[in-house]
GROMACS .gro file of C-alpha atoms in nm:
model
  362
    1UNK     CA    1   0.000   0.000   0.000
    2UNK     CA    2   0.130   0.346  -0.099
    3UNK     CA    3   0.067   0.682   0.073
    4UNK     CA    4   0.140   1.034   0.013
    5UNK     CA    5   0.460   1.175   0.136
    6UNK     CA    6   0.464   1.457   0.417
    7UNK     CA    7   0.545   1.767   0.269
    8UNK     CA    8   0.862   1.921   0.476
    9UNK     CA    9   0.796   2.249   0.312
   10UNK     CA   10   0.793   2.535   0.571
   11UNK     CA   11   0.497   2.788   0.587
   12UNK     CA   12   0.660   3.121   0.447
   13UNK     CA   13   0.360   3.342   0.516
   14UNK     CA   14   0.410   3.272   0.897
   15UNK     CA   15   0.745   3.329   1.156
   16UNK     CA   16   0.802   3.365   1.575
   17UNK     CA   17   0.937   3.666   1.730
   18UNK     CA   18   1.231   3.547   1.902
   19UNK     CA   19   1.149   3.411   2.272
   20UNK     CA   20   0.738   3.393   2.109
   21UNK     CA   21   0.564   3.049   2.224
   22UNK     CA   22   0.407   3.060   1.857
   23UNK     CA   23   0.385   3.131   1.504
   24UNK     CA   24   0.257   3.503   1.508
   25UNK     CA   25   0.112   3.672   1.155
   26UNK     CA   26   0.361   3.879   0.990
   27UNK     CA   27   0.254   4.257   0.988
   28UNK     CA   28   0.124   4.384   0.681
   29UNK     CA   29   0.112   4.037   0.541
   30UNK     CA   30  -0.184   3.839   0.719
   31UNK     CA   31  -0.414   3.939   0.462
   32UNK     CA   32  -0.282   3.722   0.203
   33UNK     CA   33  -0.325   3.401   0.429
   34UNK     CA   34  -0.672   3.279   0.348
   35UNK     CA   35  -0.600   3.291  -0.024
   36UNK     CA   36  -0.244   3.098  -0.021
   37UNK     CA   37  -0.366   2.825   0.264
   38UNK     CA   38  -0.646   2.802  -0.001
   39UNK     CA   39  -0.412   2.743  -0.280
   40UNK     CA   40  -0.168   2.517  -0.075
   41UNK     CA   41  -0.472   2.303   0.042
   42UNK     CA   42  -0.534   2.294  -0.374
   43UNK     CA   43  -0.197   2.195  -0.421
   44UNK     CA   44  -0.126   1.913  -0.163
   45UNK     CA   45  -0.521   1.771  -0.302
   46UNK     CA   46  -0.365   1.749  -0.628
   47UNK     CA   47  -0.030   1.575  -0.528
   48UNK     CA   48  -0.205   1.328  -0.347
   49UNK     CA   49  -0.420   1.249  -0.618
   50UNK     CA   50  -0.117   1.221  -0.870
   51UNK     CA   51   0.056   0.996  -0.570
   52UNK     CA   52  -0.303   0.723  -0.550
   53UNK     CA   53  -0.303   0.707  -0.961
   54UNK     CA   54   0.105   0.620  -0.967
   55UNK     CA   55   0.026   0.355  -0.736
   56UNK     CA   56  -0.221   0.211  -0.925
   57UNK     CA   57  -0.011   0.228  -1.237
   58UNK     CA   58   0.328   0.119  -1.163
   59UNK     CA   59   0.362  -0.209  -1.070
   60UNK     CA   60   0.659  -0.193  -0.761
   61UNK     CA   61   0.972  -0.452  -0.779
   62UNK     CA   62   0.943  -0.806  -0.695
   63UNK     CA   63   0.553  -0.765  -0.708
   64UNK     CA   64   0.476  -1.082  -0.861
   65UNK     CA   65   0.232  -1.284  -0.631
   66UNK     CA   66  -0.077  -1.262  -0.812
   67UNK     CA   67  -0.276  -1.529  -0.977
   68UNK     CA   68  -0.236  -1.678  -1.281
   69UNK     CA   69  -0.180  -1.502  -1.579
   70UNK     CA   70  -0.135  -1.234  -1.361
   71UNK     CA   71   0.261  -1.260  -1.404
   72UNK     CA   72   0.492  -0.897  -1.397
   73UNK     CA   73   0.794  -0.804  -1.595
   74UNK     CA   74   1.101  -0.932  -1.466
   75UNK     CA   75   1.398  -0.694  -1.368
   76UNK     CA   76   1.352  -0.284  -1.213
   77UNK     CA   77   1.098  -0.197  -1.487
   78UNK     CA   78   0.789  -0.269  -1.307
   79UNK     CA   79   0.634  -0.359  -1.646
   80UNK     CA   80   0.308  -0.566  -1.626
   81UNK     CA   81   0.371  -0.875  -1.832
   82UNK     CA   82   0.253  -0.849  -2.202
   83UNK     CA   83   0.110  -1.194  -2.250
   84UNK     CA   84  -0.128  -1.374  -2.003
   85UNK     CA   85   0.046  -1.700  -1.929
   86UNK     CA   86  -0.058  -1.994  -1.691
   87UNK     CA   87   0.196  -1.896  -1.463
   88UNK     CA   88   0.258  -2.164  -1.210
   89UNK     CA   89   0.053  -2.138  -0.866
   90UNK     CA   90   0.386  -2.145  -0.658
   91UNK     CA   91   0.720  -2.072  -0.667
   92UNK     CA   92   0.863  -1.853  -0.893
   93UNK     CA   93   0.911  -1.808  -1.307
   94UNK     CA   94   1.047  -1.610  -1.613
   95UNK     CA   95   0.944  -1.625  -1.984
   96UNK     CA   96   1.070  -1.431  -2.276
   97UNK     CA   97   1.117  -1.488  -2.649
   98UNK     CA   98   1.455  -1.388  -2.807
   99UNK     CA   99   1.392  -1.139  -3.123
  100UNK     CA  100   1.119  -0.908  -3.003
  101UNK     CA  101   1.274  -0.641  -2.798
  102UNK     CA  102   1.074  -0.562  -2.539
  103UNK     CA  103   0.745  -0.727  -2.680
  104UNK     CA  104   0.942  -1.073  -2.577
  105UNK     CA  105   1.003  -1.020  -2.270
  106UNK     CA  106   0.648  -1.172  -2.144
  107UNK     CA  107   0.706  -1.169  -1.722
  108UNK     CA  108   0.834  -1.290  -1.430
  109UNK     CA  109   0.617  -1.412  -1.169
  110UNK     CA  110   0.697  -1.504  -0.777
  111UNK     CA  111   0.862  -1.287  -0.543
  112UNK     CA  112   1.205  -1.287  -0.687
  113UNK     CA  113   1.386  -1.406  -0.391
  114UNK     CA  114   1.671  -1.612  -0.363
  115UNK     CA  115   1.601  -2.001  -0.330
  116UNK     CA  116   1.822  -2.354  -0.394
  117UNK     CA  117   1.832  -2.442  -0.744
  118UNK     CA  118   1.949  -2.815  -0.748
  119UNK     CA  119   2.096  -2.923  -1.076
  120UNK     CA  120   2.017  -2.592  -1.304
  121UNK     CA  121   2.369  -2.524  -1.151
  122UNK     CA  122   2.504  -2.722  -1.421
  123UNK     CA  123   2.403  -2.445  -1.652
  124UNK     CA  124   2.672  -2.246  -1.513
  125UNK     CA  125   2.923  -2.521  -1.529
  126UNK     CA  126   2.917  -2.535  -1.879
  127UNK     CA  127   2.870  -2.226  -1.946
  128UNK     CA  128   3.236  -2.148  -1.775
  129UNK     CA  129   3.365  -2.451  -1.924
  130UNK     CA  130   3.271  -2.371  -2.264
  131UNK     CA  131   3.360  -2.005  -2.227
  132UNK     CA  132   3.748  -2.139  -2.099
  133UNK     CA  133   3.730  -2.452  -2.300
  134UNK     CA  134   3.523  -2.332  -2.659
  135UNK     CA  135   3.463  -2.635  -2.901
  136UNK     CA  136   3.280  -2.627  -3.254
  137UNK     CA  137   3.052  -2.808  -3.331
  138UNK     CA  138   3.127  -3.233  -3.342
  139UNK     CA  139   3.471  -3.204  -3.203
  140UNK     CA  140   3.502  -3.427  -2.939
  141UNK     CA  141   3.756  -3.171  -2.737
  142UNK     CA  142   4.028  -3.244  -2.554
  143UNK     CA  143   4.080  -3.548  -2.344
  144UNK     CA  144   4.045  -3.527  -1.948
  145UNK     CA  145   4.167  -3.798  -1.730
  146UNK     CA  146   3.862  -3.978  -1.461
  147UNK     CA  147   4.051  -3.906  -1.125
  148UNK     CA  148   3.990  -4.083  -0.844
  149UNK     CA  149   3.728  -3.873  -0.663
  150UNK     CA  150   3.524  -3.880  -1.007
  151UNK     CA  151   3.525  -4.270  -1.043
  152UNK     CA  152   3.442  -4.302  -0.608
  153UNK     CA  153   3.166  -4.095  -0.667
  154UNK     CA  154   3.006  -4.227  -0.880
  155UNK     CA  155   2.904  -4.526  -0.689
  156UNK     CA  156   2.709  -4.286  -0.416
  157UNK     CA  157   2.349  -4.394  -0.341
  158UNK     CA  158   2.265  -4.016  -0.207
  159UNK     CA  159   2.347  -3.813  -0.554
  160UNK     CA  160   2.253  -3.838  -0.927
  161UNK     CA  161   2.596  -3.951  -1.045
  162UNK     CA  162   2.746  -4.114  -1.377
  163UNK     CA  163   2.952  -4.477  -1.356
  164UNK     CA  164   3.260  -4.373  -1.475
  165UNK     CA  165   3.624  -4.552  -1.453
  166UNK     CA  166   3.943  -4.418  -1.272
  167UNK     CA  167   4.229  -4.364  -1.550
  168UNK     CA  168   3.974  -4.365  -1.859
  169UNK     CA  169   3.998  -4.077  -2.064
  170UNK     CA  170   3.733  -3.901  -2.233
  171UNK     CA  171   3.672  -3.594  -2.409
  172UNK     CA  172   3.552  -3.285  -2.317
  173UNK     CA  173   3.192  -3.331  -2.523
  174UNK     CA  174   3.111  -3.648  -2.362
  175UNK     CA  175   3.155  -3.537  -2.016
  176UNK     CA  176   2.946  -3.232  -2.112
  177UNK     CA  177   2.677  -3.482  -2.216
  178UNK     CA  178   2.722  -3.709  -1.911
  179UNK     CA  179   2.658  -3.388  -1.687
  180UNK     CA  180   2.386  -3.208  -1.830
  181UNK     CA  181   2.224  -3.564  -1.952
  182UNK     CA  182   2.156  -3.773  -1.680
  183UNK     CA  183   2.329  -3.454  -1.456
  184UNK     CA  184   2.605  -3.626  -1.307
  185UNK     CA  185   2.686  -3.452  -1.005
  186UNK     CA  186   3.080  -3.628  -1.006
  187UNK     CA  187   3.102  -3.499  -1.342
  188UNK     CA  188   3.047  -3.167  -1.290
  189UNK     CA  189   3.291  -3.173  -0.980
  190UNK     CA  190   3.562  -3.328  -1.227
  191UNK     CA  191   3.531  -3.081  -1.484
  192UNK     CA  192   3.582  -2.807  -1.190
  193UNK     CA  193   3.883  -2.966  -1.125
  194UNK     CA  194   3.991  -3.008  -1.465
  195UNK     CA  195   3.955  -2.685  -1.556
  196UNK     CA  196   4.057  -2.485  -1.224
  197UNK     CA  197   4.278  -2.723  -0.988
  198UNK     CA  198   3.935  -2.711  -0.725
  199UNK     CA  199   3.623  -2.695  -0.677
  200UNK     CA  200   3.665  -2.377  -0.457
  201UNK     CA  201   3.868  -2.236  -0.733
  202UNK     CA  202   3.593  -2.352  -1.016
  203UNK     CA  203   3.281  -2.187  -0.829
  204UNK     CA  204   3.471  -1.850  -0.751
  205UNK     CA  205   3.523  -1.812  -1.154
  206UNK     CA  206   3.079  -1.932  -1.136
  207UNK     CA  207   3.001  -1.615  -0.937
  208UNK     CA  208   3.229  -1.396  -1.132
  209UNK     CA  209   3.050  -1.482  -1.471
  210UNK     CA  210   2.685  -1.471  -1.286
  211UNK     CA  211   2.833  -1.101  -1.183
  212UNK     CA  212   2.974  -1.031  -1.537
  213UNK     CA  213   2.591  -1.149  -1.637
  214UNK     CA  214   2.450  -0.930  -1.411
  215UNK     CA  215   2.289  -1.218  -1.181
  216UNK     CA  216   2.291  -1.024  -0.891
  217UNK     CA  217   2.073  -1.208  -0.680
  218UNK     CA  218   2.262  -1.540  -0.735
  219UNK     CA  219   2.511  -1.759  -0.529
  220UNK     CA  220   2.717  -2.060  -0.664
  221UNK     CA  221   2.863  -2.269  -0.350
  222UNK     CA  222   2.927  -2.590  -0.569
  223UNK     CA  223   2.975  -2.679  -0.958
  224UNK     CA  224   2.662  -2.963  -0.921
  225UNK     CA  225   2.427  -2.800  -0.704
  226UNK     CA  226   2.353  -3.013  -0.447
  227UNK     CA  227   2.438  -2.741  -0.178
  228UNK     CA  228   2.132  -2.599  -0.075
  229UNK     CA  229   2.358  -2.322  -0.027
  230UNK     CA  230   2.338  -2.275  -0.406
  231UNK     CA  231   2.086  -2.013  -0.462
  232UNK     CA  232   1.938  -1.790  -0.759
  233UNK     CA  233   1.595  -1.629  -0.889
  234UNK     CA  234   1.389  -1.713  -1.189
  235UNK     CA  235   1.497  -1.398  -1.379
  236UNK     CA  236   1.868  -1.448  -1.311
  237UNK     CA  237   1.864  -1.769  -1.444
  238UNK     CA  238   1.678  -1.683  -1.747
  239UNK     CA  239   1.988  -1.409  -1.821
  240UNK     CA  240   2.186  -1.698  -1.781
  241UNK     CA  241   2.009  -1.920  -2.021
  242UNK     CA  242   1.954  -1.689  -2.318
  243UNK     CA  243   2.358  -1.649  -2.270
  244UNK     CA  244   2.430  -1.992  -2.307
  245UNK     CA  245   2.143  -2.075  -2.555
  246UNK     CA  246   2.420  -1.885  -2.792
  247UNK     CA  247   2.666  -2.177  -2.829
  248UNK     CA  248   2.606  -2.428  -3.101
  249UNK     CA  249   2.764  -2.667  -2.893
  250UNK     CA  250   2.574  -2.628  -2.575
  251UNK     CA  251   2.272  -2.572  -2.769
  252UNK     CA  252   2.316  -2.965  -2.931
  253UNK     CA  253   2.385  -3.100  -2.594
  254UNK     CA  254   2.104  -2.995  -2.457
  255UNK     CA  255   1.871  -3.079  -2.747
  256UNK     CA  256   2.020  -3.510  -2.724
  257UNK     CA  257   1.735  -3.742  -2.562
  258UNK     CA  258   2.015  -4.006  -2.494
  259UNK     CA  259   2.371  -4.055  -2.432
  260UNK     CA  260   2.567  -4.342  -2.332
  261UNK     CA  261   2.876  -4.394  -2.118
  262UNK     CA  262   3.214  -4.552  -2.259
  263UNK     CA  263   3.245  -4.929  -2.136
  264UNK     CA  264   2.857  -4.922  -1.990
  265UNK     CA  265   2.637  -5.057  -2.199
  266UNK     CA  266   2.309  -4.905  -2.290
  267UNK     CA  267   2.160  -4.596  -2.274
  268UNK     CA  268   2.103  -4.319  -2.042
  269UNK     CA  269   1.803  -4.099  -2.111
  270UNK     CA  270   1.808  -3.712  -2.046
  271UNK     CA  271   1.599  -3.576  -1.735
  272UNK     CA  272   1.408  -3.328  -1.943
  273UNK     CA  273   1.138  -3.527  -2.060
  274UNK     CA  274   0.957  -3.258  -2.244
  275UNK     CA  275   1.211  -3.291  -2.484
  276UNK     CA  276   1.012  -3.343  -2.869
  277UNK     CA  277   0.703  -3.234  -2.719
  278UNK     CA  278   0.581  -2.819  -2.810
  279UNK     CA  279   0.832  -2.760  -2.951
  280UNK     CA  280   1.102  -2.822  -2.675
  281UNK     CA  281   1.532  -2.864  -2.771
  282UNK     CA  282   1.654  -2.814  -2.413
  283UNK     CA  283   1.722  -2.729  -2.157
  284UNK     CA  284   1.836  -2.859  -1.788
  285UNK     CA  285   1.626  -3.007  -1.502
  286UNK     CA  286   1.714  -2.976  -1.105
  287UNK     CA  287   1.539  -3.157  -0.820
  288UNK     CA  288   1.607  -3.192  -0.440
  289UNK     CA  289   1.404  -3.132  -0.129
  290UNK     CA  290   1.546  -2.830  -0.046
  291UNK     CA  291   1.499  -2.711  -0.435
  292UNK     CA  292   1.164  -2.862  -0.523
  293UNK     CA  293   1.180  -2.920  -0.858
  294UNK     CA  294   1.292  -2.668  -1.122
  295UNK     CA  295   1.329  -2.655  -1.557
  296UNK     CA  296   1.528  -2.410  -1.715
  297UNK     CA  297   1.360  -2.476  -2.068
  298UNK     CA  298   1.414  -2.391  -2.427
  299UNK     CA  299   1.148  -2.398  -2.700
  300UNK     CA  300   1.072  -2.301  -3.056
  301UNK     CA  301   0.752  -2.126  -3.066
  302UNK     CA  302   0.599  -2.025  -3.449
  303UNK     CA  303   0.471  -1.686  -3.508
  304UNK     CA  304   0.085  -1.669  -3.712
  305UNK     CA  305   0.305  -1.711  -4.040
  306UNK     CA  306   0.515  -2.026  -3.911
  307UNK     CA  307   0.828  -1.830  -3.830
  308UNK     CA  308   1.019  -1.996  -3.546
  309UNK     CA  309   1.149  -1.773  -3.237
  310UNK     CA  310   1.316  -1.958  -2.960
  311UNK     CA  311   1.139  -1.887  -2.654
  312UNK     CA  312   1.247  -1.950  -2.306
  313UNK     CA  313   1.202  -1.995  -1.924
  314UNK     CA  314   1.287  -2.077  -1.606
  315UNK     CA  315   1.012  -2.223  -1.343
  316UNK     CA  316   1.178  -2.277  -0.964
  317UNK     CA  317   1.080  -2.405  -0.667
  318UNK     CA  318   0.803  -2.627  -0.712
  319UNK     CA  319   0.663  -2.860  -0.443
  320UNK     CA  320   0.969  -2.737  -0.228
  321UNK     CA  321   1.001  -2.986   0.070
  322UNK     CA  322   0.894  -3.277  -0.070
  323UNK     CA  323   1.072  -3.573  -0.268
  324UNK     CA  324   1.243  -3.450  -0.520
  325UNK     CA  325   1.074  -3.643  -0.807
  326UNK     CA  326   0.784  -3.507  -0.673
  327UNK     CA  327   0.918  -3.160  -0.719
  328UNK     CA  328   1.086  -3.212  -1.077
  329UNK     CA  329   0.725  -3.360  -1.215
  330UNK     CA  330   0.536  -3.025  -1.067
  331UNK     CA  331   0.808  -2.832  -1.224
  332UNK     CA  332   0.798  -3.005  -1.596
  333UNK     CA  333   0.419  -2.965  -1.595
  334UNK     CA  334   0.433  -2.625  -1.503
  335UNK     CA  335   0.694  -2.561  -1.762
  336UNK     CA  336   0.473  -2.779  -1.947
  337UNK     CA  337   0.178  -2.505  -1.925
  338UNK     CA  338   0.402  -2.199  -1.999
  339UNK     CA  339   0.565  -2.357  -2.326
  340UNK     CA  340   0.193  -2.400  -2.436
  341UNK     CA  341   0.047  -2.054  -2.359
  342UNK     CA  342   0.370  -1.897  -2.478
  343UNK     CA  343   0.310  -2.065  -2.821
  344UNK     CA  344  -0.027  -1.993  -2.833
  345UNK     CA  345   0.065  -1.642  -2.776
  346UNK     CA  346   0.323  -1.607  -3.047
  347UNK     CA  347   0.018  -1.800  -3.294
  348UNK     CA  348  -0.151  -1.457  -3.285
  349UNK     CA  349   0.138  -1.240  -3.361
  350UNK     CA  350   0.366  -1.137  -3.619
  351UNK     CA  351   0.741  -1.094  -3.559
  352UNK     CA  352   0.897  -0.912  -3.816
  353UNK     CA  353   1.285  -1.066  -3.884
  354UNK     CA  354   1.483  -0.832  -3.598
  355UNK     CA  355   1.849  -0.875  -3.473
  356UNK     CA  356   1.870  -1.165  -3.210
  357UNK     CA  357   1.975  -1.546  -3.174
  358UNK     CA  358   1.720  -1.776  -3.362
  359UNK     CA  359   1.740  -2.178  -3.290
  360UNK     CA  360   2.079  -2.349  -3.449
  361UNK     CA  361   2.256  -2.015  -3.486
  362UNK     CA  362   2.528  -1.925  -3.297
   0.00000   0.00000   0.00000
């Protein structure tokens, strides 16, 4: 609720005589005070009024608790959202489609406070390993040694981890895969260390990008995410994601329903399983009790004359405090819901061919 500021303006039509208890009419000048209290009382009416029409106008920061469909722009700009969406009933989300300008950027909606993010951590990960480690497209990369820590891990019964053998050597691609894929928590450690001696070393180079990206409501504390400890928003995540949406490489990762792991036979299938449904090439799923479940997502979404924008979101904290699956399948139908009113949205609207990243280009 909003209310008029106090004026601290001093009456100038009034003083005290030194040592006076009072304010005492200047002489010669009381005349005049009937008419300019009139116009003051005028004056202050009129503020007031301006004062209760802003507030019903501009939409404060972090205002996003409504209901559904109800969602507000994301950042300082306190812009209502453009397109009524089927925002989720808890937790918090972003949407926006890349190529519009401002018309894109279609709301944030939650309170936009800091909360664990679980796996979407990964995003980060490769987006520093990438950005240190750049590949093109189908190169394998270079080759990085399974350490010891990598290959114990991967037997724990408490994380999401990837089998993986001490002394084999694979390349920089497939552990990409094996993390953001079945989001291997000892893979994303390794690559830390592969890339920056430690962990500790690793996440201090996560918060400077989320800084350079101007995530300033975000906190890495480990390269996988399983540290509750690792906390974000909806909008700073989706800064992070239309970043990283910009390599090729990343970009097929992401998009793969299936990888396998050298010297285990069979497949493992990719967490995301909206993947080939609306539309949806990426992006990465997170899920833990602390987190609830969460979907950083990535869809094409056709305009009224079949032109394909990429559109994406971020949906956090869903069913926090329960199991985690529980959590990740409240966060993939939520996600589920957005991808299909934000295509529906773009159905009845033309996007004229503007600067920006479309699907499969760098």
């Amino acid at each position: 609720m909003r209310t008029a500021p106090e004026s601290c303006e001093r009456d100038t039509d009034r003083t005290s005589p030194p040592g006076s208890p009072g304010p005492w009419p200047v002489p010669g000048r009381s005349r005049h005070l009937p008419r300019r209290t009139a116009l003051l009382t005028t004056g202050a009416t009129a503020l007031v009024t301006l004062a209760a029409l802003a507030a019903a106008v501009v939409t404060p920061e972090g205002d996003g608790g409504g209901p559904p469909g109800t969602g507000r722009a994301g950042g300082r700009t306190g812009r209502p959202a453009v397109a009524p969406l089927p925002w989720p009933h808890e937790g918090q989300a972003s949407v926006l489609v890349e190529g519009l300008g401002d018309r894109g950027e279609l709301g944030t909606h939650g309170a936009q406070t800091p909360v664990p993010i679980a796996s979407i951590a990964k995003v980060m990960t490769a987006y520093v390993i990438l950005r240190d480690h750049p590949l093109r497209d189908g190169e394998p990369g270079p080759r990085i040694t399974v350490d010891e820590s990598a290959a114990n891990e991967s037997v724990s019964g408490v994380e999401s981890s990837v089998p993986v053998v001490q002394g084999r050597r694979l390349g920089e691609r497939q552990l990409l895969e094996l993390m953001l894929i079945p989001s291997g928590n000892n893979i994303a450690r390794l690559l830390a260390r592969w890339d920056a001696g430690s962990q500790q070393a690793f996440v201090a180079k996560m918060n400077r990008a989320a800084h350079d990206l101007g995530m300033d409501r975000t906190t890495y504390t480990g390269a996988s995410g399983i540290e509750p400890t690792t906390t974000s928003t909806s909008a700073d995540q989706l800064k992070l994601a239309r970043q990283v949406m910009r390599d090729k490489v990343f970009r097929s990762v992401v998009a793969l329903p299936s990888t396998t792991v050298p010297g285990v036979p069979g497949t493992i299938l990719n967490t995301n399983t909206l993947l080939g449904t609306s539309g949806v090439i990426g992006l990465k799923t997170g899920s833990s009790t602390p987190a609830g479940g969460a979907l950083m997502w990535a869809a094409t979404a056709p305009d009224r004359r079949g032109r394909d924008r990429l559109a994406l979101g971020v949906v956090l904290h869903q069913r926090a405090g329960t199991s985690p699956q529980e959590g990740l399948n409240a966060a993939l139908d939520a996600s589920s819901s957005l991808i299909e009113g934000v295509r529906r949205w773009m159905s009845g609207n033309e996007s004229a061919p503007t600067a920006g990243p479309r699907p499969g280009r760098r």
